[in-house]
Coordinates of C-alpha atoms and ligand atoms in Angstrom, one line a residue:
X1 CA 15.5 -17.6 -14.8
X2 CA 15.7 -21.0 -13.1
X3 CA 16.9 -19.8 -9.3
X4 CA 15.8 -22.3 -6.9
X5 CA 14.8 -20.9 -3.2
X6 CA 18.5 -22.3 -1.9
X7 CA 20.4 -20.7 -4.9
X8 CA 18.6 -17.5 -4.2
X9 CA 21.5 -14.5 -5.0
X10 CA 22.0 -12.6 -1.1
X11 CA 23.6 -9.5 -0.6
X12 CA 23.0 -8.2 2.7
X13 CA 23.7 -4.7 2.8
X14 CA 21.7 -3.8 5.4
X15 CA 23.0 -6.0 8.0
X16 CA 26.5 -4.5 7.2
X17 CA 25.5 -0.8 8.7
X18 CA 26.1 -0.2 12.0
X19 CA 24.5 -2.9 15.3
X20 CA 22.4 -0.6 16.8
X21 CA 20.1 -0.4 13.4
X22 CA 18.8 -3.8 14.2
X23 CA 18.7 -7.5 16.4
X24 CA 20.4 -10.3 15.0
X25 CA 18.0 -12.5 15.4
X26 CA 16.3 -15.8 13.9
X27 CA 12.7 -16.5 13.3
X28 CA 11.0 -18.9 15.5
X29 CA 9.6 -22.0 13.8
X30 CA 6.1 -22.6 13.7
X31 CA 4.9 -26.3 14.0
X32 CA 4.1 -28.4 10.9
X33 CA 4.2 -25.5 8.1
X34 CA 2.2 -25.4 4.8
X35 CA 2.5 -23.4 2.1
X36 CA -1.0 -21.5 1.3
X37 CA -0.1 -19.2 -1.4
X38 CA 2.9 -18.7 -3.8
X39 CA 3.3 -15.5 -6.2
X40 CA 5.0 -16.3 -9.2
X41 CA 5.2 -12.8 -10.2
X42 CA 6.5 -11.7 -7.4
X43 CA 8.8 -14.2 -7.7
X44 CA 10.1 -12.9 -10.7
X45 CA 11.2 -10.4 -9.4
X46 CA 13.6 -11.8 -7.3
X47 CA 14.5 -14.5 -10.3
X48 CA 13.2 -17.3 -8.9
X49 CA 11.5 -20.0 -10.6
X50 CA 7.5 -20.8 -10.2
X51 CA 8.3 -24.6 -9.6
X52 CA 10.5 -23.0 -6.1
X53 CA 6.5 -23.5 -4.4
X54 CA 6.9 -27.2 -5.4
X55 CA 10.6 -27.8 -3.5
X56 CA 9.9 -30.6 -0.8
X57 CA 10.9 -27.9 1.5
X58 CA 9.6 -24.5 0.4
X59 CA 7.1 -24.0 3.1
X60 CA 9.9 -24.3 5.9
X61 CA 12.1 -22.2 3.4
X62 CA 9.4 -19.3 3.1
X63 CA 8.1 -19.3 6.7
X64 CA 11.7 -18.9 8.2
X65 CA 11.8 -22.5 9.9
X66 CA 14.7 -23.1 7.7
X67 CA 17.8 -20.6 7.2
X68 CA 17.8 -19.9 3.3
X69 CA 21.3 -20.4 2.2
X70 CA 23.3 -16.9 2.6
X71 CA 20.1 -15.3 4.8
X72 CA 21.3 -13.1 7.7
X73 CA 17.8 -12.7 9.8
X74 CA 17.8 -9.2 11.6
X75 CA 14.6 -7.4 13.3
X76 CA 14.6 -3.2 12.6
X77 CA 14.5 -0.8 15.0
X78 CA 12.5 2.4 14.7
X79 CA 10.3 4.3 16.9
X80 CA 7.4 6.2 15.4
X81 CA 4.1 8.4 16.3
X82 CA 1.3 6.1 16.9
X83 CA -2.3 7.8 16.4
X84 CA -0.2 11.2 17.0
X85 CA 1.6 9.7 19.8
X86 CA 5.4 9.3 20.2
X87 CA 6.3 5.8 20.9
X88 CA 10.0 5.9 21.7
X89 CA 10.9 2.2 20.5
X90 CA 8.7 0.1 18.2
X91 CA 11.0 -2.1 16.0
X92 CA 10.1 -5.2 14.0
X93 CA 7.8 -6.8 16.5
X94 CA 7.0 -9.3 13.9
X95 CA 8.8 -9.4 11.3
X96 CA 12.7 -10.3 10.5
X97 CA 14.6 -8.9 7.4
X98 CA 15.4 -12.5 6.1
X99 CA 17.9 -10.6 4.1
X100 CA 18.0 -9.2 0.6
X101 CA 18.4 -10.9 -2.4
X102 CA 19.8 -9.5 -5.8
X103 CA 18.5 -10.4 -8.7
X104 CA 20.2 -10.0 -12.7
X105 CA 18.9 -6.5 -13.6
X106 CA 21.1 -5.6 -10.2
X107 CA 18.2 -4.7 -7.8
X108 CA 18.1 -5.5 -4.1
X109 CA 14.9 -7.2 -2.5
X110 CA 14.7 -7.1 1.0
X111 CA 12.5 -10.7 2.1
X112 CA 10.8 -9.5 5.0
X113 CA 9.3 -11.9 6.9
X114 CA 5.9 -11.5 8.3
X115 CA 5.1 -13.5 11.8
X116 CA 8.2 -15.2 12.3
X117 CA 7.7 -14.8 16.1
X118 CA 9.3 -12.8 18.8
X119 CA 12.4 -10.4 18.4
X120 CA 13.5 -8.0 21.2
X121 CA 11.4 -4.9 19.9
X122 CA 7.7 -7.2 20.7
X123 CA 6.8 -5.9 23.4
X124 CA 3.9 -7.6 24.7
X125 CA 2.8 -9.1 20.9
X126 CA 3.4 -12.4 20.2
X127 CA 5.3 -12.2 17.7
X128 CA 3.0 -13.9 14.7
X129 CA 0.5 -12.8 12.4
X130 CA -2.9 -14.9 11.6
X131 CA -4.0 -16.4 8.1
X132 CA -6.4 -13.2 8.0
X133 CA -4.3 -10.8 8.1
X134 CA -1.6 -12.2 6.1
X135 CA -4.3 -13.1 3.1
X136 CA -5.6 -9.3 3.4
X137 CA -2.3 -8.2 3.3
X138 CA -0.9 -10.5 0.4
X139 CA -4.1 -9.4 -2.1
X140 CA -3.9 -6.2 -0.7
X141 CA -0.5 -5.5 -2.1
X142 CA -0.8 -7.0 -5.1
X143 CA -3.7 -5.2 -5.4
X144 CA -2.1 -1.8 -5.4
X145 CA 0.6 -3.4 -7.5
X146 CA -2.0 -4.1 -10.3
X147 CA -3.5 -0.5 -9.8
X148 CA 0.3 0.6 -11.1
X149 CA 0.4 2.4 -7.5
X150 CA 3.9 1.9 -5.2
X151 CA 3.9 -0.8 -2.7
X152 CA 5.2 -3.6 -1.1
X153 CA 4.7 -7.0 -2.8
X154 CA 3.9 -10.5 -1.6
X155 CA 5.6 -12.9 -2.3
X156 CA 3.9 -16.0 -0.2
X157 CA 2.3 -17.0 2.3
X158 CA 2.8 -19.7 4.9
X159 CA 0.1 -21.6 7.3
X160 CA 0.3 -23.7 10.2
X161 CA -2.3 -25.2 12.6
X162 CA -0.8 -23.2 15.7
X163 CA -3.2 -20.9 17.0
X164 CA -2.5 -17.3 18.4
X165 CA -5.2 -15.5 20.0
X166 CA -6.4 -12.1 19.1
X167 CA -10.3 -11.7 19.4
X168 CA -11.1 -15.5 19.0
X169 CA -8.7 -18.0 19.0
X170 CA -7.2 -18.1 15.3
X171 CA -4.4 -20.4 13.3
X172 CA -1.2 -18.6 12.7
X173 CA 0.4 -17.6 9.2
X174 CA 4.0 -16.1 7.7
X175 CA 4.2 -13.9 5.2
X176 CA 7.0 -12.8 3.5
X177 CA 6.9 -9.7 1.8
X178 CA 9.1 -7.5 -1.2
X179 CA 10.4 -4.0 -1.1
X180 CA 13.4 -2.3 -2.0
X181 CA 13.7 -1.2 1.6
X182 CA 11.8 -1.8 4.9
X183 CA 13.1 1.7 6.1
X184 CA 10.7 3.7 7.6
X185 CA 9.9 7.5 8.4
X186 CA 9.9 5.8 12.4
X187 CA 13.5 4.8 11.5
X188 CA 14.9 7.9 10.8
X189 CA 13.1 9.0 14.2
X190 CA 14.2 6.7 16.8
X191 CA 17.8 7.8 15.7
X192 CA 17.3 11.5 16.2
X193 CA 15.5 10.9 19.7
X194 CA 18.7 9.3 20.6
X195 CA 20.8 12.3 19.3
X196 CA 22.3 9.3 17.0
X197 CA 23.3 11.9 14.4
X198 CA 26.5 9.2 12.6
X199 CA 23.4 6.3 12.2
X200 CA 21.4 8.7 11.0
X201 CA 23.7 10.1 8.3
X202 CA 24.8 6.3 7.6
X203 CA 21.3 5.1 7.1
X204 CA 20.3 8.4 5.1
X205 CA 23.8 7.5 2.9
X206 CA 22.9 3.8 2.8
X207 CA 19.2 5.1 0.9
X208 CA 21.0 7.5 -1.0
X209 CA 23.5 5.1 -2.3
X210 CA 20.9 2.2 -2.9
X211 CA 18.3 4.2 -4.1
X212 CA 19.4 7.9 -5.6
X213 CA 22.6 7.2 -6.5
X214 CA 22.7 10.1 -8.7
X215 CA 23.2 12.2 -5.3
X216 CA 25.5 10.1 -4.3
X217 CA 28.3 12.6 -2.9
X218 CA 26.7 15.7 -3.2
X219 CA 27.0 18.2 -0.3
X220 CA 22.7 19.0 -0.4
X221 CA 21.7 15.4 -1.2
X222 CA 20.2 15.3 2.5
X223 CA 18.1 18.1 1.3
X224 CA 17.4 16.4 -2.4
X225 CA 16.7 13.4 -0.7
X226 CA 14.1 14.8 1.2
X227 CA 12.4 16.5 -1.3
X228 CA 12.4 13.5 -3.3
X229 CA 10.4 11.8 -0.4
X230 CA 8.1 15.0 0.2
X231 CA 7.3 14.8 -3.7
X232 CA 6.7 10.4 -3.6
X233 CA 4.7 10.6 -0.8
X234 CA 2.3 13.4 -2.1
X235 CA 2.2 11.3 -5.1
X236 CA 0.9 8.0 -3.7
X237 CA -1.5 10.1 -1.4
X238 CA -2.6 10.9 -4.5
X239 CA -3.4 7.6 -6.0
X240 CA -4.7 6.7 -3.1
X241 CA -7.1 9.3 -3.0
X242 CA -8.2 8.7 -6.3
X243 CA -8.7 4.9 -7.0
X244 CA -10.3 5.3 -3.3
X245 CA -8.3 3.6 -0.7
X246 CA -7.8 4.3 2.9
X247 CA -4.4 2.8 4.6
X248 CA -5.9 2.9 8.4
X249 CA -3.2 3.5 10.2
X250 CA -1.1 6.3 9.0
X251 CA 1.5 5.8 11.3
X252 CA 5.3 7.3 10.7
X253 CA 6.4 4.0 11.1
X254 CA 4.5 2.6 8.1
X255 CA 5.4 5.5 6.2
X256 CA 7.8 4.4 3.4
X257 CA 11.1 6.4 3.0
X258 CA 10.6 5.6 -0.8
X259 CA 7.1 6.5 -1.0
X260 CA 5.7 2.8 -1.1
X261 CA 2.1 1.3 0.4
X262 CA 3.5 -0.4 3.6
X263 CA 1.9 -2.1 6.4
X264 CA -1.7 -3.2 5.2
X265 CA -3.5 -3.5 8.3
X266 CA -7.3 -2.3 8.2
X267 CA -6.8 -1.1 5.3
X268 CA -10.2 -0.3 2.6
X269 CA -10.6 0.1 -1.1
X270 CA -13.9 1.8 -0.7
X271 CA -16.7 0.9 -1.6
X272 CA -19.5 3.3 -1.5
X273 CA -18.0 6.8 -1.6
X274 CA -17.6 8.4 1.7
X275 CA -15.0 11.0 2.2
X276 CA -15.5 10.1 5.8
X277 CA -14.5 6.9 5.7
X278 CA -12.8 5.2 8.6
X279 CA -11.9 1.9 7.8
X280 CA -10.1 0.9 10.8
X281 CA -12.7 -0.5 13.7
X282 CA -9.9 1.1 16.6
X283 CA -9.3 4.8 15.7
X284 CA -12.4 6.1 17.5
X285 CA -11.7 9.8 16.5
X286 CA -11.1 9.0 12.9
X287 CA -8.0 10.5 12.6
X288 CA -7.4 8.1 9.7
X289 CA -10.5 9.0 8.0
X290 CA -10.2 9.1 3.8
X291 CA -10.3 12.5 4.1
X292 CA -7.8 13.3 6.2
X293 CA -5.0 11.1 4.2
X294 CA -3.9 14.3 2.0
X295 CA -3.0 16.1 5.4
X296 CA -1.5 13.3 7.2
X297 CA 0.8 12.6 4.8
X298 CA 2.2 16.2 5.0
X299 CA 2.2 16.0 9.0
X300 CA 4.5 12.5 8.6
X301 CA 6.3 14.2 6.5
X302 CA 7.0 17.4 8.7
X303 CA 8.0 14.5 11.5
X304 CA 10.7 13.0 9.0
X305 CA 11.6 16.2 8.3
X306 CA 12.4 17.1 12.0
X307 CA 14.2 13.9 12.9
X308 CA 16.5 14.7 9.8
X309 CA 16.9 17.9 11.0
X310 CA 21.0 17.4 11.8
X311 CA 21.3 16.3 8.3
X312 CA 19.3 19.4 6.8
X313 CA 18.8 23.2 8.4
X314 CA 15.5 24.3 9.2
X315 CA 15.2 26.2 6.5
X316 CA 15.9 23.3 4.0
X317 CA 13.2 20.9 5.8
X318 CA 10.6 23.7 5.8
X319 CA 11.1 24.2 2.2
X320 CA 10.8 20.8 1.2
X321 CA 7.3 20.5 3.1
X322 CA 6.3 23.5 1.4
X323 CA 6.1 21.5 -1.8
X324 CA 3.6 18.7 -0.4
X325 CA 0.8 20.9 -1.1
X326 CA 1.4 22.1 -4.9
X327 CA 2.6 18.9 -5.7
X328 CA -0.2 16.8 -4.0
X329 CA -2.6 19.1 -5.8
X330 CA -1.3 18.7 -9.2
X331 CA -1.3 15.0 -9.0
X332 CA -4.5 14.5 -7.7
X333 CA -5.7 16.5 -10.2
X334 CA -4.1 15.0 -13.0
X335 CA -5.5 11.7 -12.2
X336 CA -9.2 12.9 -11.9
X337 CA -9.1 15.0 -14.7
X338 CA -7.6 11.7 -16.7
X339 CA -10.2 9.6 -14.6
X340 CA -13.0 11.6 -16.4
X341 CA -11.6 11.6 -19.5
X342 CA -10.6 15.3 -19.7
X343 CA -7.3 15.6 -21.4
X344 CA -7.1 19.7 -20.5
X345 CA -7.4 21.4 -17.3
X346 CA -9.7 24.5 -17.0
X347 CA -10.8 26.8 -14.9
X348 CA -14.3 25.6 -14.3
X349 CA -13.0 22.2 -13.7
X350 CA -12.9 22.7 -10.2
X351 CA -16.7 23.1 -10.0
X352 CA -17.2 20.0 -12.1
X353 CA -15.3 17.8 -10.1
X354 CA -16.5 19.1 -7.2
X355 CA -20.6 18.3 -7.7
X356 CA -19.4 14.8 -8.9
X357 CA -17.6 13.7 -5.8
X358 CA -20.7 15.9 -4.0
X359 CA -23.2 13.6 -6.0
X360 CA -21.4 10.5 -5.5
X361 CA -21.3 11.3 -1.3
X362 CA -25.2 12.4 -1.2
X363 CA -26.0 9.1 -2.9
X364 CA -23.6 6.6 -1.6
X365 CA -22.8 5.8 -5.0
X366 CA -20.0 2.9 -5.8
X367 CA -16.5 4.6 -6.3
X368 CA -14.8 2.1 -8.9
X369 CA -18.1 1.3 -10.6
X370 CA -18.9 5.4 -10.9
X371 CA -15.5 5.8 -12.4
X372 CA -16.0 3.1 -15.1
X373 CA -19.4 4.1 -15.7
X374 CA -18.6 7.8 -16.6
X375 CA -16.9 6.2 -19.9
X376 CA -20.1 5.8 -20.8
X377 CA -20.9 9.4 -21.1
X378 CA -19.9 11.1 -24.3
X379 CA -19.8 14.4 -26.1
X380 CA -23.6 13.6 -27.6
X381 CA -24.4 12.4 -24.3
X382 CA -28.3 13.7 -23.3
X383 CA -29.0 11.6 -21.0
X384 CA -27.0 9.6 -18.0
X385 CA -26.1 6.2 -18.7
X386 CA -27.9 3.4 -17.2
X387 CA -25.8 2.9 -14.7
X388 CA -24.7 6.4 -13.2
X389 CA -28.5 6.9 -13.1
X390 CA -29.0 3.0 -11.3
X391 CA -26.5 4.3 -8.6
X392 CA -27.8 7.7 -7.8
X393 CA -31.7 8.7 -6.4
X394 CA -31.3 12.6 -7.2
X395 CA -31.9 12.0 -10.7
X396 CA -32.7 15.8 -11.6
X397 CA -29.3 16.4 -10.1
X398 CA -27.1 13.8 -11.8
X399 CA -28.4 15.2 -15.2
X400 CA -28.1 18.5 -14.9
X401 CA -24.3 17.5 -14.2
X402 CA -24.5 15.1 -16.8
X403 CA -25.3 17.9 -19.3
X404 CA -22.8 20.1 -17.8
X405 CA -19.9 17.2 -18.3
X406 CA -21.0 16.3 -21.8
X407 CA -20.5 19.8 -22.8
X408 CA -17.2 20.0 -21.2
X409 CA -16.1 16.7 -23.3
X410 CA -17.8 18.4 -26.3
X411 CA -15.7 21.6 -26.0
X412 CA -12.4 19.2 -25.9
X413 CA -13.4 17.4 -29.1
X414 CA -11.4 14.5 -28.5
X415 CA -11.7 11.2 -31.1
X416 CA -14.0 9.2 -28.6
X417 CA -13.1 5.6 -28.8
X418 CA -9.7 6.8 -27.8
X419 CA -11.0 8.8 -25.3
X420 CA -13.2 5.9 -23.6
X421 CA -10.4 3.5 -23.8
X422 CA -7.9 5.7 -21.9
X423 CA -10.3 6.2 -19.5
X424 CA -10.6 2.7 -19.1
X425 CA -6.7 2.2 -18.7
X426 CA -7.4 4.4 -15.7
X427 CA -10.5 3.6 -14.2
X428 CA -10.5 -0.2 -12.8
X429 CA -12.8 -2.2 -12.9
X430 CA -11.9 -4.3 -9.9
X431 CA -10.2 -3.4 -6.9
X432 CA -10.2 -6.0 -3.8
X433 CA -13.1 -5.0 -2.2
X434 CA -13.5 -6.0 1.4
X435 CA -16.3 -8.9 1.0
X436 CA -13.6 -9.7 -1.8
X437 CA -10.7 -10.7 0.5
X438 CA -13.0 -11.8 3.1
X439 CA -14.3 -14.8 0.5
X440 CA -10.9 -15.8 0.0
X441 CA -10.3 -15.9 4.1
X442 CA -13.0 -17.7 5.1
X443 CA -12.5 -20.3 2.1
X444 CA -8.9 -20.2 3.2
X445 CA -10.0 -21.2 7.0
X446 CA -11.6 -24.1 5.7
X447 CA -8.5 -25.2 3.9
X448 CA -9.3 -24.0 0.6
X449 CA -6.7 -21.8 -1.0
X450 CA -7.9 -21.2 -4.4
X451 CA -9.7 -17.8 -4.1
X452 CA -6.5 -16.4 -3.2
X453 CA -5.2 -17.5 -6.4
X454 CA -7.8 -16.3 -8.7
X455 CA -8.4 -13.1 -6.8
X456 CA -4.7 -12.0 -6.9
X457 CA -4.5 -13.0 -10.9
X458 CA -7.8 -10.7 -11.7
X459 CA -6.5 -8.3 -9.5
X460 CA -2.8 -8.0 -11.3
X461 CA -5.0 -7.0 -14.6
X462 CA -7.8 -5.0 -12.9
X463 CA -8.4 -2.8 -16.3
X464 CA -9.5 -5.3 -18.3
X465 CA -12.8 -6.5 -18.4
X466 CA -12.5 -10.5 -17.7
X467 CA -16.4 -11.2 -18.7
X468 CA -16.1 -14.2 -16.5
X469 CA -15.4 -12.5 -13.4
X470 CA -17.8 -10.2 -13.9
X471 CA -19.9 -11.0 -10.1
X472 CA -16.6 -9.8 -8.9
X473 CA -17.0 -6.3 -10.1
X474 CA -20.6 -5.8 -7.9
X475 CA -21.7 -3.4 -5.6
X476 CA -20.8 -5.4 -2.0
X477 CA -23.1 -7.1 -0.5
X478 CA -25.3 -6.0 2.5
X479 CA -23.2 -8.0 5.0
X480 CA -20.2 -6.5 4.0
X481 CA -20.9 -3.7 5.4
X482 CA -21.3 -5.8 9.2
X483 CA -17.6 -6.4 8.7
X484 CA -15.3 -5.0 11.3
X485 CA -11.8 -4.5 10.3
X486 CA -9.5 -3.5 13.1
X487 CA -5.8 -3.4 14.0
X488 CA -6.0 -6.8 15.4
X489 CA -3.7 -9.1 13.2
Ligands
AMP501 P1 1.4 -2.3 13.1 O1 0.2 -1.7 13.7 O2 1.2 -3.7 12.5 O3 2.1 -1.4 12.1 O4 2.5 -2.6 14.3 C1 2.9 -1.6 15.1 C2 4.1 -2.2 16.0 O5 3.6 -3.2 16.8 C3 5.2 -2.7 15.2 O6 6.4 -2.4 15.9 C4 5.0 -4.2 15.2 O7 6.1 -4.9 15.0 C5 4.3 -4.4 16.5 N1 3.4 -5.6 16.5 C6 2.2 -5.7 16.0 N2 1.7 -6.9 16.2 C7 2.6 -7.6 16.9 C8 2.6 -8.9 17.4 N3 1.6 -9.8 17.3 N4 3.7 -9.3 18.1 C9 4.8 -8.4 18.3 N5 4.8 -7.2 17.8 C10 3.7 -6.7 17.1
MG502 MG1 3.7 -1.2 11.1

C-alpha cells in the first residue's frame, strides 16, 4: 500500500448513469489552503499511504483546488422531506462527488467533498462549510466508526483563512468524506416526483449491482432491495438508540440507502440521559427528539418506499415496512440485553430494563458512564457500586433495582470475568461528547490542530480503558450544557 493522492485508483461509475442524476461540475478553490487534519485510517481504506498528508500539494489535492488525476467532480440531485416537508429539489448544495476510487480488495469509495463551493442545486447557501462543522463532523464519524456502528468516514480536513458568515463571521473548511455511496432516500424521491421511472430503475440497478450483487437479475430484487434497507435502517436506529446518539436532522435526504450515519449536523452523543433530547438548537417542535428516532426511521422509510413504488406494488412496499417494527425491536433489544450483561432474554426483562432507563431519566444520570458502571454489579452484588450510586439521588430506588438485577445475573450463572469483559466490549467508555469536539474547535480556531488528532485516535478504540485519557471519560462540564448546536454549518 504505497498509493500516492495522484496515483489514486478512479472508477467512476456513478458519473456513467444517466445526466439528469447530477451537475458536472468543479469545486471552487478556496484561497491559500491548509491541511488541518489527515486520517490515516481512513486512508487505508482507499490504499493510500499516510505520508500522502506530507505531498507538497495535498491540501490543494484534498480541498478540490486541484483536479486529482482521473477525478470527474459531479454535484447529486435529490429532493427530500425537510422537518416533514417536501422540498422538491435539494441536491449537493455543498458538496461534489470528487469521484470514486477503487481500492485492491475491489471496493468503490465515493470522495465526497464537503464545502467545495457553489453547484447549481445551492440555492441561496454559499456553498462552503466552516472549520466547526467540518471538525464535528470528521470526529463525529469516526466516532461512530469506532463504536462499530455504519457511517460515513473522514478522510480530511482542509482550512483556509476565507471567512463565510453564518452567525458570526467564521473561516471556511473542506472536508472530504468516505462512503460506499452518497445516495440518499431524497434521491430515490426527486425521481419519482418527476415520474422518472427509467432513472429510478437505473439508479435502483446501479445499488443493486454495486452493493447486492447477489440480486443482481432477479425479477423481486426491487422488493429484496427494499427490505434489505427496511431491515439496515432499523438496525442502526438501533445502535443509535442504544450507545445514545441523536442525528438532529432526520431528514430523507440524509437517510442512507445502505443504512449508513450520514450528514452529521447537530448531531449529540448524549450526555445525561434524556429520552427527550433535542440536540438540534432549530427544530422548535422536537420532532427530532431521541425519542422519536425509532419512529422516524420507519416514516423515512414508508417515504422511500412510496417513491419506489413503480419499481415495487403496494403490497410489496407495505410489507417491507411492516418488518421495521419486529426487527427494530429485536435489535434494540439485543444490544441492551448484551449492554447489561444478560446473555438470555426473559420475560421479566422488560420490567428490568424499563426502571433502569426510568432511573437513569429521573436522575439525569450519565448514559456512557451508567453503562460501564453496571459491569460493576455482579451476581453477589448487595449493594450498588460506587458509582451508579454517585450518579443517582433516589438511592432507595437504585438498590432495590440493584437487588432485583443481581438476582437476574445470579439466575443466568454466567463465569463473571467473562461476563464483565463482554460487557465492556459493548459498553464504551468514551464517546465524543459535545464539550469533547468543542475543545478540539476552539483549539483548532486558534491554529492548533492537535486535539483533533488525539481525540479521533481514543475515539477509534473507545472500549478500552486508556488510563491516560481518563479526564476524557467525565461527566461534561457545567458549560457544556450553554452550548447551542444548530443547523448552521
Ligand atoms: P443539510 O441540512 O446539511 O443536510 O443540508 C440540506 C440541504 O441544504 C442540502 O441540499 C445541502 O447541500 C444544502 N446546503 C446546506 N448548507 C449549504 C450551503 N452553505 N450552501 C449551499 N447549500 C447548502
Ligand atoms: Mg444533508
Amino acid at each position: 500500500m504505497a498509493t500516492t493522492l495522484t496515483s489514486l485508483r478512479f472508477d467512476n461509475r456513478f458519473a456513467r448513469l444517466h445526466p439528469s442524476l447530477y451537475q458536472v461540475v468543479d469545486p471552487t478553490p478556496l484561497p491559500a489552503p491548509y491541511l488541518v487534519a489527515f486520517n490515516s485510517d481512513a486512508a487505508a481504506l482507499l490504499d493510500l499511504d499516510p505520508a500522502a498528508a506530507l505531498e507538497p500539494e495535498a491540501a490543494g489535492y484534498l480541498s478540490g483546488a486541484i483536479r486529482l488525476p482521473g477525478a470527474e467532480p459531479i454535484a447529486m440531485l435529490y429532493a427530500g422531506h425537510q422537518f416533514g416537508i417536501w422540498v422538491p429539489q435539494l441536491g449537493d448544495g455543498r458538496a461534489i462527488l470528487l469521484g470514486q476510487v477503487r481500492n485492491a480488495r475491489s471496493e468503490t469509495w465515493d470522495l465526497h467533498l464537503k464545502g467545495g463551493g457553489q453547484t447549481q442545486f445551492s440555492r441561496m447557501g454559499d456553498g462552503r462549510a466552516v472549520l466547526r462543522s467540518t471538525i464535528r463532523e470528521y470526529l463525529g464519524s469516526e466516532a461512530m466508526h469506532g463504536l462499530g456502528i455504519p457511517t460515513t468516514r473522514a478522510l480530511a480536513i482542509v482550512g483556509s483563512d476565507a471567512l463565510v458568515y453564518r452567525e458570526t463571521p467564521e473561516t471556511a473548511a473542506t472536508l472530504i468524506r468516505l462512503a460506499p455511496t452518497h445516495v440518499r432516500f431524497g434521491s430515490f424521491q426527486v425521481l419519482a416526483s418527476r415520474g422518472l421511472e427509467d432513472r429510478a430503475r437505473e439508479l435502483a440497478d446501479y445499488l443493486i449491482g454495486e452493493h447486492l450483487p447477489e440480486l443482481v437479475g432477479a425479477p423481486d430484487r426491487y422488493r429484496a432491495w427494499l427490505e434489505v434497507i427496511v431491515e439496515r435502517t432499523a438496525d442502526l436506529v438501533a445502535q443509535w438508540t442504544a450507545v445514545g446518539f441523536a442525528h438532529g436532522v432526520l431528514n430523507t435526504d440524509n437517510m442512507s440507502v445502505l443504512g449508513l450515519t450520514l450528514d452529521y449536523g447537530p448531531f449529540a452523543f448524549m450526555d445525561e440521559y434524556d429520552p427527550r433530547l433535542v440536540c438540534n438548537h432549530s427544530d422548535h417542535d422536537g420532532r427530532y427528539a431521541f425519542d422519536q428516532q425509532p419512529a422516524v426511521g420507519l416514516w423515512n422509510l414508508a417515504r422511500f418506499a412510496e417513491a419506489l413504488l413503480p419499481l415495487v406494488t403496494l403490497e410489496e412496499a407495505n410489507l417491507a415496512l411492516e418488518r421495521y417494527p419486529a426487527r427494530f425491536n429485536e435489535s434494540y433489544g439485543r444490544l441492551v440485553r448484551a449492554k447489561m450483561g444478560l446473555a438470555t432474554e426473559r420475560p421479566e426483562d422488560g420490567g428490568l430494563v424499563e426502571e433502569m432507563y426510568s432511573i437513569m431519566a429521573a436522575n439525569r444520570a450519565d448514559h456512557t458512564r451508567w453503562f460501564r458502571a453496571l459491569g460493576g454489579v455482579t451476581a453477589t452484588t448487595e449493594a450498588p457500586p460506587a458509582e451508579l450510586l454517585a450518579s443517582v439521588h433516589d438511592l432507595e430506588r437504585l438498590a432495590g433495582w440493584t437487588t432485583r438485577y443481581a438476582a437476574r445475573i445470579r439466575d443466568e450463572g454466567r463465569p463473571e470475568p467473562a461476563r464483565a469483559a463482554e460487557m465492556r466490549a459493548i459498553n464504551p467508555k468514551f464517546v465524543l461528547r459535545n464539550h469533547l469536539a468543542q475543545q478540539a474547535i476552539d483549539r483548532a480556531l486558534e491554529r492548533d490542530y492537535s486535539e483533533i488528532e488525539r481525540l479521533r485516535r481514543l475515539l477509534a478504540d473507545p472500549f478500552a480503558e486508556h488510563p491516560e485519557f481518563e479526564r476524557y471519560a467525565d461527566p461534561a462540564p457545567p458549560w457544556a450544557k450553554d452550548l447551542v448546536i444548530s443547523c448552521s454549518s
